[in-house]
Coordinates of C-alpha atoms in Angstrom, one line a residue:
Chain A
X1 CA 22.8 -29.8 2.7
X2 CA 21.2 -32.2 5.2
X3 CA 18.1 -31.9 7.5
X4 CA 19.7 -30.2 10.3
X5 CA 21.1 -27.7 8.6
X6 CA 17.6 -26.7 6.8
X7 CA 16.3 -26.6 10.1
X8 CA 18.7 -24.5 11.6
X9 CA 18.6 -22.1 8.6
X10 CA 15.0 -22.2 8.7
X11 CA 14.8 -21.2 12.8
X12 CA 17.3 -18.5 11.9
X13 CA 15.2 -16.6 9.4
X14 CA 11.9 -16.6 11.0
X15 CA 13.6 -15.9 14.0
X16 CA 15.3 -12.7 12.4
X17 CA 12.1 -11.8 10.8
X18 CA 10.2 -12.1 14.3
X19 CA 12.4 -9.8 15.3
X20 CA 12.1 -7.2 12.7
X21 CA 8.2 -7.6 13.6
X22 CA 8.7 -7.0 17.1
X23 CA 11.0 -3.7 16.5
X24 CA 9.2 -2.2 13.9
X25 CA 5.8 -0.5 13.6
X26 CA 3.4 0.9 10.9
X27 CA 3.5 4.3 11.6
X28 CA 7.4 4.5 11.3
X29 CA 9.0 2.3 8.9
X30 CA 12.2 0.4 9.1
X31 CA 15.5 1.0 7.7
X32 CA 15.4 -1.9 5.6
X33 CA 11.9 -1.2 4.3
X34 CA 13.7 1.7 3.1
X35 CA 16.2 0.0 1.6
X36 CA 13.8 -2.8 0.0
X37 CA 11.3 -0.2 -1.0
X38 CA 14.2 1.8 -2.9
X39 CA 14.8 -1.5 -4.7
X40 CA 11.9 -2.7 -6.1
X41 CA 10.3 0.4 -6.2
X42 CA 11.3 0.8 -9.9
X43 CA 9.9 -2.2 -11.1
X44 CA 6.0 -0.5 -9.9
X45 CA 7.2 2.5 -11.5
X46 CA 7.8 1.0 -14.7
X47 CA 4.1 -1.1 -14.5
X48 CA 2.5 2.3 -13.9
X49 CA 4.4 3.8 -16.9
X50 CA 3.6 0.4 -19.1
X51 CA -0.2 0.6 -17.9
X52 CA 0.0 4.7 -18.8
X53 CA 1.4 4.0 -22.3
X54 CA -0.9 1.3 -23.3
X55 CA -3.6 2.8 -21.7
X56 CA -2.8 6.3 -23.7
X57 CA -2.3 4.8 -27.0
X58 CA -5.9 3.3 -26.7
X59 CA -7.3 6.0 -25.6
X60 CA -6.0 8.1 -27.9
X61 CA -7.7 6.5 -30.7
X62 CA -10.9 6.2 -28.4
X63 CA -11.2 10.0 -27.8
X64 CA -9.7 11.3 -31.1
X65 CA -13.6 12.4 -31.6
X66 CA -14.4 14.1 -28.7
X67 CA -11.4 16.4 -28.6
X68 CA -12.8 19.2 -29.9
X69 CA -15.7 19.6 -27.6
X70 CA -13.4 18.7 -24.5
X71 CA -11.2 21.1 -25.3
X72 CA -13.8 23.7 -25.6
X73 CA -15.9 23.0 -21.9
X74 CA -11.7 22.9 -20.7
X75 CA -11.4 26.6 -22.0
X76 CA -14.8 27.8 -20.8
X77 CA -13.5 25.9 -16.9
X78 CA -10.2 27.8 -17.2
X79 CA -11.8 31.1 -17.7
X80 CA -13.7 30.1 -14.8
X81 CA -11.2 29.3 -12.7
X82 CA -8.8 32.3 -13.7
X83 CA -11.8 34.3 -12.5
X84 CA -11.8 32.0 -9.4
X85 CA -8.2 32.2 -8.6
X86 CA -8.6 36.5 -8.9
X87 CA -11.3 36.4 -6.5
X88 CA -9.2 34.0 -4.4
X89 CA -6.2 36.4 -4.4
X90 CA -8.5 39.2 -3.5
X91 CA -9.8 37.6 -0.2
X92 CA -6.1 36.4 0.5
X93 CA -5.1 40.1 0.5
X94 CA -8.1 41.3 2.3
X95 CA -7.3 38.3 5.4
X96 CA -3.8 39.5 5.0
X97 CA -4.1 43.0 6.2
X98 CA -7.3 41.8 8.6
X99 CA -5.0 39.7 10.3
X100 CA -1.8 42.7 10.4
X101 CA -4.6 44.9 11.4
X102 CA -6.3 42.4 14.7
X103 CA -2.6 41.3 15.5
X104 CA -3.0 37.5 14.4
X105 CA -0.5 35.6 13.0
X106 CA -1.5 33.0 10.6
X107 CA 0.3 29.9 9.8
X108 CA 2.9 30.0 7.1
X109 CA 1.2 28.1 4.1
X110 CA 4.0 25.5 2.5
X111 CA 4.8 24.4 -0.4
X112 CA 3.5 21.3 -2.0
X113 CA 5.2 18.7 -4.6
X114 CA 3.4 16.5 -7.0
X115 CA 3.9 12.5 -7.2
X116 CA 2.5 9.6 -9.0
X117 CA 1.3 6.5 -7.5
X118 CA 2.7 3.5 -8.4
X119 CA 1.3 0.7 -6.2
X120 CA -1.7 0.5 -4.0
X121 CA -2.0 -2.0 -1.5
X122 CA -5.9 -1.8 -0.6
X123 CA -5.9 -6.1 0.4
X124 CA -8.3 -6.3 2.8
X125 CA -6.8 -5.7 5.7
X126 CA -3.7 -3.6 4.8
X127 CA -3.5 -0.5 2.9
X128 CA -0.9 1.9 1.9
X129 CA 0.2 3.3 -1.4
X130 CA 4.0 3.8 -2.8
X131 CA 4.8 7.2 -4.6
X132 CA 7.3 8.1 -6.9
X133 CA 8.5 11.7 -5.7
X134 CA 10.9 12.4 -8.5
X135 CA 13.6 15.0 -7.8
X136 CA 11.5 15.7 -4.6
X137 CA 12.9 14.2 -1.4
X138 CA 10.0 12.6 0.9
X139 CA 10.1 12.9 4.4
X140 CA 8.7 11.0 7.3
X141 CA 5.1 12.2 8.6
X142 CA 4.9 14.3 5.2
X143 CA 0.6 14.9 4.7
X144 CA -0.8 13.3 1.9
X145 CA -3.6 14.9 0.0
X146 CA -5.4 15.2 -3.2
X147 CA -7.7 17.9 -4.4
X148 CA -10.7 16.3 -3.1
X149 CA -9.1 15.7 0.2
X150 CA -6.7 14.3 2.9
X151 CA -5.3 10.7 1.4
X152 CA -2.7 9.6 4.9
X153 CA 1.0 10.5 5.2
X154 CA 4.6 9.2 4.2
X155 CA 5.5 6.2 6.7
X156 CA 9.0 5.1 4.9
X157 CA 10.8 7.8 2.6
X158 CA 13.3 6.1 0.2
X159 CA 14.4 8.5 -2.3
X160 CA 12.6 8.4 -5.3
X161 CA 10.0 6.5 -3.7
X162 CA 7.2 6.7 -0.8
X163 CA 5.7 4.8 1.6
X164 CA 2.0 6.3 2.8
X165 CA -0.3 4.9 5.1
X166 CA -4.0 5.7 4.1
X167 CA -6.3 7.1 6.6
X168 CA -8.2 3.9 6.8
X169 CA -5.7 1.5 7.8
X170 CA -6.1 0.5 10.7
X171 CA -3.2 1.9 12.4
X172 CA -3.6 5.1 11.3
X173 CA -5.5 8.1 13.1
X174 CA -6.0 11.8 12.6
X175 CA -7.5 14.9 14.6
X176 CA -10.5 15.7 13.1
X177 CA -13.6 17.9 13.5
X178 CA -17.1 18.7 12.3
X179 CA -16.9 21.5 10.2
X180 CA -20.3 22.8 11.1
X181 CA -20.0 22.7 14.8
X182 CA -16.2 22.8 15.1
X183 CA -16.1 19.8 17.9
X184 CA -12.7 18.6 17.8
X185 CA -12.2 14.5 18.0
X186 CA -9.8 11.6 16.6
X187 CA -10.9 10.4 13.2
X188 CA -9.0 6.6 13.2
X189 CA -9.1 3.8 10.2
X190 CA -11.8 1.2 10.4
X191 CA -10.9 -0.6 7.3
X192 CA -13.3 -1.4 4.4
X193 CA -12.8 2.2 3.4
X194 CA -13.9 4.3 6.2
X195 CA -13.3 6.1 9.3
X196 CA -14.8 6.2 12.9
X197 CA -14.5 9.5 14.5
X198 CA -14.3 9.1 18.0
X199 CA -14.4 11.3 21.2
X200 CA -17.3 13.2 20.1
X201 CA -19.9 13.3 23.3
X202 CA -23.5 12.0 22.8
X203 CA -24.7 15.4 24.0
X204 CA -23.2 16.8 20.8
X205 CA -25.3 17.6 17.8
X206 CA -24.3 15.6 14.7
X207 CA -25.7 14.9 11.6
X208 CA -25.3 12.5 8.7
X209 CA -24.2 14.4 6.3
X210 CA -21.6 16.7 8.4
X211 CA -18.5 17.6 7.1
X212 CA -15.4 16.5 8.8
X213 CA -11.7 18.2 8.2
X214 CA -8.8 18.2 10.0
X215 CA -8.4 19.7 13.5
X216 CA -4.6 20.6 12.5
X217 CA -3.7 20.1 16.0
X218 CA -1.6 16.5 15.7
X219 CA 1.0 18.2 14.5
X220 CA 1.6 16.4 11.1
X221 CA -1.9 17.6 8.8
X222 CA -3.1 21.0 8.7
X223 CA -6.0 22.2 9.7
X224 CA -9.3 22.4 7.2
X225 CA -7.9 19.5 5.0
X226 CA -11.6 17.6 4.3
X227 CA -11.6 14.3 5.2
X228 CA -14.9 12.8 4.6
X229 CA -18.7 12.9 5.2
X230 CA -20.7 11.4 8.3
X231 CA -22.8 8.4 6.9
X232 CA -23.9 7.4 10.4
X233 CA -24.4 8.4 14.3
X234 CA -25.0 5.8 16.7
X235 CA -25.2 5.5 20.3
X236 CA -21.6 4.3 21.1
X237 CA -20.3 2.9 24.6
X238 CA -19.8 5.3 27.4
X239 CA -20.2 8.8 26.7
X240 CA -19.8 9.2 22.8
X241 CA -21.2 9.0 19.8
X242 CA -20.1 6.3 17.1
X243 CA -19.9 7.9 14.1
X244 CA -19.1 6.6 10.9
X245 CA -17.2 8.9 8.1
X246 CA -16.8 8.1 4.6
X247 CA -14.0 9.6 2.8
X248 CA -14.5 12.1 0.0
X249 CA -11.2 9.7 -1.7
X250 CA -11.5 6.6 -3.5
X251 CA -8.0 5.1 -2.7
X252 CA -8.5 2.7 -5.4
X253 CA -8.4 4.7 -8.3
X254 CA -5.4 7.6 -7.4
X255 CA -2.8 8.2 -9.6
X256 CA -1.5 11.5 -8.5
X257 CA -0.9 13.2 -5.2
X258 CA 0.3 16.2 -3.8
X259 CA 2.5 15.8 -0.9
X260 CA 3.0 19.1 1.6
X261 CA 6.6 20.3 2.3
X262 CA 4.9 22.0 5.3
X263 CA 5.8 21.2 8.6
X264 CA 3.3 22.0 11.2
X265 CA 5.1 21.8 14.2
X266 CA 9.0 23.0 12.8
X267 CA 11.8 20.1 13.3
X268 CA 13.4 21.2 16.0
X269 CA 10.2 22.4 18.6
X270 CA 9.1 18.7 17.7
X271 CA 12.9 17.2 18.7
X272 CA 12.6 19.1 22.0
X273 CA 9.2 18.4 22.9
X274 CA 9.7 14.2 22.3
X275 CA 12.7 14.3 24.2
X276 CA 10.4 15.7 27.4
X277 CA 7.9 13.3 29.0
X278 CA 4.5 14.6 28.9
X279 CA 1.8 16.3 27.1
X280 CA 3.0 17.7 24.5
X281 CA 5.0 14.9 23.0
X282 CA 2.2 12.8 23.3
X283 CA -0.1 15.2 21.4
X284 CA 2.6 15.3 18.2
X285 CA 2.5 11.3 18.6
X286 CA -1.2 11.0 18.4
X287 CA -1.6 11.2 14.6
X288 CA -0.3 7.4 14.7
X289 CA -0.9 5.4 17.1
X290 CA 1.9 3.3 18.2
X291 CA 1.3 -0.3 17.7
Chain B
X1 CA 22.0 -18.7 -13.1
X2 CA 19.9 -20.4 -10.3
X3 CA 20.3 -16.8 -8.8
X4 CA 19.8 -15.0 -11.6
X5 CA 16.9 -16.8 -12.7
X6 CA 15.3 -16.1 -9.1
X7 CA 15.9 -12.5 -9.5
X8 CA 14.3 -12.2 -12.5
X9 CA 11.1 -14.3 -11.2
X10 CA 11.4 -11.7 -8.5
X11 CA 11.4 -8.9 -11.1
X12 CA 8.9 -10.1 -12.9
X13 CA 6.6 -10.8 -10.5
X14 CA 6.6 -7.5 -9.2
X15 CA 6.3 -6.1 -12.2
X16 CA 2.8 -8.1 -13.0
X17 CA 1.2 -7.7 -9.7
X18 CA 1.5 -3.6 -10.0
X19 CA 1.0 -4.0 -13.6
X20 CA -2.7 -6.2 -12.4
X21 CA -3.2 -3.7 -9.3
X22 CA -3.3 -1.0 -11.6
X23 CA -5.5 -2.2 -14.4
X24 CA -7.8 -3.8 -11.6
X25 CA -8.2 -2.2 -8.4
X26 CA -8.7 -5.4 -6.4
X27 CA -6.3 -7.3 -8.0
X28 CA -4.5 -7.9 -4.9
X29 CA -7.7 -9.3 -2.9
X30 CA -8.2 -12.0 -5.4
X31 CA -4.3 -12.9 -7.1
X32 CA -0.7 -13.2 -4.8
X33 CA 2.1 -13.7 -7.5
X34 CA 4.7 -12.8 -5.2
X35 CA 3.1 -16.7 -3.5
X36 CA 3.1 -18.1 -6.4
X37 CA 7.3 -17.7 -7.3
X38 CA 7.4 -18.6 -3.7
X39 CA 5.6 -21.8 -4.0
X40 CA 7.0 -22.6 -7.6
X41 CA 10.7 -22.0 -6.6
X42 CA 10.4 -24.2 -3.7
X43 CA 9.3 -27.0 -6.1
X44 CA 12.7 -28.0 -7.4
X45 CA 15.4 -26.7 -4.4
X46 CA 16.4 -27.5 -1.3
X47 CA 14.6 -26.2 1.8
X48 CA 17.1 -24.3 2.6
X49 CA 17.2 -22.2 -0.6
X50 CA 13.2 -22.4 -0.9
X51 CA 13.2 -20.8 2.5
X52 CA 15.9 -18.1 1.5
X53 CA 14.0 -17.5 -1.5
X54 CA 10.6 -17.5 0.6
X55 CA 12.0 -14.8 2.9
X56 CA 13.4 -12.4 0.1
X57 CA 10.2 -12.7 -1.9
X58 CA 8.3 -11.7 1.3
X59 CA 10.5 -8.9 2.5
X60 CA 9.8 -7.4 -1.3
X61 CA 6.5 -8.0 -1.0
X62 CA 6.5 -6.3 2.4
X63 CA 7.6 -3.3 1.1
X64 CA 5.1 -2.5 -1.7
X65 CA 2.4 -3.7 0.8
X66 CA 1.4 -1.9 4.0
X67 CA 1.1 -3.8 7.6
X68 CA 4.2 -4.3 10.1
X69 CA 7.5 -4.9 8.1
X70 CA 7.7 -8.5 7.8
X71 CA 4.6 -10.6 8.1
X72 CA 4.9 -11.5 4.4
X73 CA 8.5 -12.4 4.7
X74 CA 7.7 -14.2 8.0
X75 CA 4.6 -16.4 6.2
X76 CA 6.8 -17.2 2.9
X77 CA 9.2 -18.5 4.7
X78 CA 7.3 -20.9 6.5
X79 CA 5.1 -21.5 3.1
X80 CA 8.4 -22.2 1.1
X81 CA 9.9 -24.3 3.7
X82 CA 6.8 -26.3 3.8
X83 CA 6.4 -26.5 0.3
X84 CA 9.7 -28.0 -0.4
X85 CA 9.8 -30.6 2.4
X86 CA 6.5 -31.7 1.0
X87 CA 7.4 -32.0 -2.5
X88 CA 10.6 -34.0 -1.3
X89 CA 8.4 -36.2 0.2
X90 CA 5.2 -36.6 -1.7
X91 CA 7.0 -36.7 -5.1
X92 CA 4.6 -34.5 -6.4
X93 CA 4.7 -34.2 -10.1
X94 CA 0.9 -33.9 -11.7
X95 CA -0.3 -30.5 -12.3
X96 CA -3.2 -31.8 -10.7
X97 CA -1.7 -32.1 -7.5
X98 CA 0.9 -29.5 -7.8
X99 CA -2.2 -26.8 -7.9
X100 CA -3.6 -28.3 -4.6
X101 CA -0.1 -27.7 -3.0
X102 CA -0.6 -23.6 -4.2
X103 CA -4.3 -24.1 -2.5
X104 CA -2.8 -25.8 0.8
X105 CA 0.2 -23.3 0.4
X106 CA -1.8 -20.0 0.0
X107 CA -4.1 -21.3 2.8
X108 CA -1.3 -21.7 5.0
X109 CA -0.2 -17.9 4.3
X110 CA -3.4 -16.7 4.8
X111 CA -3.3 -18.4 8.2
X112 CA 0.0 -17.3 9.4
X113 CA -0.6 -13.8 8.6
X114 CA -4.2 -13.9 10.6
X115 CA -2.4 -15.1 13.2
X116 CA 0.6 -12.7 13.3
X117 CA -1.8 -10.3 13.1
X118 CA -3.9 -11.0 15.9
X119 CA -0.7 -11.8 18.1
X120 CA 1.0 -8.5 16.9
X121 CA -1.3 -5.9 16.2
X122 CA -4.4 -4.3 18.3
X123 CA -7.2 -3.8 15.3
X124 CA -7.2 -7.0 13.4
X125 CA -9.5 -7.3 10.3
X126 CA -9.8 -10.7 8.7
X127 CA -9.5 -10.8 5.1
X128 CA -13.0 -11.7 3.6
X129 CA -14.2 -15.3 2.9
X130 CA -14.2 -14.4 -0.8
X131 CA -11.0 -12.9 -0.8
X132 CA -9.6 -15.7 0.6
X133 CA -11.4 -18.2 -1.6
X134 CA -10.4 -16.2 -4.4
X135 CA -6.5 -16.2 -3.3
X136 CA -6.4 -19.7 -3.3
X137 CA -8.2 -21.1 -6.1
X138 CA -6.5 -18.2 -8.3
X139 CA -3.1 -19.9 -6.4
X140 CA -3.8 -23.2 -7.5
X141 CA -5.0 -22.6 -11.1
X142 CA -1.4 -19.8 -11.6
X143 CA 0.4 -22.6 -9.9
X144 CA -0.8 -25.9 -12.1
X145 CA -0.8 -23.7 -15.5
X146 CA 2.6 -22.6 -15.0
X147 CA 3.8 -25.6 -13.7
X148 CA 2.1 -28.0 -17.1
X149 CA 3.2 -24.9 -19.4
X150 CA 7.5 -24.9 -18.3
X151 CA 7.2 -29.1 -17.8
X152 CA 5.7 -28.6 -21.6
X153 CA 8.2 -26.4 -22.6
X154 CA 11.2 -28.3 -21.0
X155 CA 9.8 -31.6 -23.0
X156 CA 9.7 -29.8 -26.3
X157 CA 13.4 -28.8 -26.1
X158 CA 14.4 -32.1 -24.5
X159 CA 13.2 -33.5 -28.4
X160 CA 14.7 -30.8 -30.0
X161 CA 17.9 -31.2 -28.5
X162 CA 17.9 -35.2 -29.0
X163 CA 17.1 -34.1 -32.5
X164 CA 19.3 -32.0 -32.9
X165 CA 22.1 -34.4 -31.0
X166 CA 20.9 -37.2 -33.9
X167 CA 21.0 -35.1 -36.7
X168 CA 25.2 -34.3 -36.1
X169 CA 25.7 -37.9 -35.3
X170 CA 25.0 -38.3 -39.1

């Protein structure tokens, strides 16, 4: 092959791939992302399984001593939380016929599935994760959490796998608020692990130490998913405050998630609202920012 | 075979840097594999099949990574084009100086993607001065290993097979 035909080659791939960068963004994936993703999405899976195996069979032989006594504090925390979960199913009942008797209609609570992780991308300045759903089929905008609280949400879906952008990349932002006051704001990535919660007026009282969750009003998370603590309150620009959130998850160290089924705004109230200019679409939009 | 030996590079690659990213959680700040095939199958092809390699490797890489679709493949590219037209012209054939050509080509990567970045996207955060050095001297030390441990291999059958070739002359 002679020069000019490298060249020309050459100018025709990075001009494809500039346009692929110009088309595409991170908060919706492209089709051939998908396609990619579906493709060499196996091979993470079987690293994962590989680094389970080896890592169980060590273990095994690590921990053969202390079974015993794990698997009597596990009994005594099962008790406890069979106790828990009775309490809990009490106080559901209890809202339940509260809320038939005031006339309020809650919510419908979803469903949930369970997926492994089998890559985390936490480089320095791009993070995401890919999941293996298993039977499950991901969607796009599908919430991401863990028991300790909200991880991001499914960017590309490719059947068995999962693309999810963590609520610290940069791209990403959620609608937050302070538990203990209930002011509403927009929790966005800062990288390095954190979030900046902005919006919040510098006449409001916040503390470090505050609770954030989510506000449930982007139309992708529900509300009261935690999403971190408030490490700091500055005097920002303007108006706000700049407050600085530390998530209660360590993205480094997942291995399972649980991924909602729920849709907070249903399918087709969300189809007819984006094809309307205005308000509303705009408010579904604002859990990612466009880039 | 020149394909097939590409896609299992490709396979294996991806295979090691999930296998590393599990067992170390900031594997990926310090250790690029996916540059590394880039770099090494660029050392003996064409430009034109470095740069098709470069692109695939990238776009695979894109997809287990987060960030816009298509910096990575973007950045190989350019790194395995560059790579092979300097190798065509520099001869280059000491480990030695192959591992500077991983430094120079992971430095290179680093600064395309920094720059796509900060043309293509609003919040830009540059990777950190360790990270960086970390990607390229890991780069260079991968690169020359691998590239002293298959030129040893390749000598020791070469004897074998004159050996071999003797021994049924007889």
């Amino acid at each position: 092959m002679n020069q000019r035909w490298n060249q020309a080659l050459l100018a025709a791939l990075l001009l494809g791939q500039l346009i692929l960068l110009s088309t595409n963004s991170t908060s919706r994936g492209s089709p051939l992302e998908g396609i990619v993703l579906g493709a060499v999405g196996p091979l993470a899976h079987a690293a994962t399984l590989t680094k389970d195996s080896v890592v169980g069979l060590f273990g095994s032989f690590r921990m053969a001593g202390s079974l015993r006594q794990d698997n009597h504090r596990l009994r005594r925390e099962l008790e406890d939380m069979h106790r828990t979960l009775v309490r809990l199913h009490g106080v559901e009942e209890e809202l339940t016929r509260l809320s038939r008797i005031s006339g309020y209609s809650r919510p419908e609570k979803g469903d949930f599935f369970v997926a492994d992780v089998v890559y985390v991308d936490n480089a320095s300045w791009l993070r995401s994760l890919v999941l293996y759903t298993g039977d499950a089929k991901p969607q796009h905008n599908q919430p991401v959490v863990t028991i300790r609280g909200l991880v991001g949400r499914v960017v590309v879906p490719a059947d068995p796998y999962a693309k999810v952008l963590l609520i610290t990349d940069r791209s990403a932002s959620v609608s937050a608020m302070i538990k203990r006051t209930r002011r509403r704001g927009m929790a966005r990535g800062a990288g390095e692990e954190s979030l900046l919660l902005d919006n919040i007026p510098l006449q409001e009282d916040v503390r470090p130490g505050d609770e954030v969750v989510t506000a449930g009003i982007d139309g992708v998370f529900p509300r009261g998913i935690p999403i971190g603590v408030v490490t700091s309150v500055e005097p920002g620009h303007e108006l706000f405050h700049r407050i600085r959130v530390q998530p209660h998850i360590e993205f480094a160290l997942l291995d399972q998630v649980y991924v909602f089924n729920e849709q907070v705004v249903p399918a087709d109230i969300k189809e007819v609202l984006s094809s309307k200019e205005g308000t509303s679409s705009s408010i579904i939009r604002s859990s990612g920012r466009q880039d | 075979m020149k394909f097939l030996r590409f896609a299992f590079g490709l396979g294996a690659v991806t295979l090691m840097q999930s296998l590393g990213q599990h067992l170390f959680s900031h594997f990926s700040l310090g250790i690029d594999l996916f540059l590394v095939l880039v770099v090494y199958h660029s050392l003996d092809n064409s430009p034109a099949w470095s740069s098709l390699g470069g692109s695939t490797v990238g776009l695979a890489q894109d997809a287990l990574s987060g960030g816009l679709y298509g910096l990575h493949g973007f950045a190989n590219t350019l790194v395995a084009y560059l790579s092979s037209r300097l190798q065509q012209r520099l001869v280059i054939q000491q480990p030695s100086q192959v591992g500077l050509l991983f430094v120079v080509a992971a430095a290179l990567q680093l600064a395309t993607l920094t720059t796509l970045q900060f043309l293509l996207v609003d919040a830009v955060e540059l990777p950190g001065l360790v990270s960086m050095t970390a990607r390229m001297s890991s780069s260079g030390v991968i690169g020359a290993m691998l590239f002293a441990f298959v030129g040893k291999t390749r000598e020791l059958e070469g004897r074998w097979r004159a050996r071999r070739s003797r021994r049924l002359k007889i």
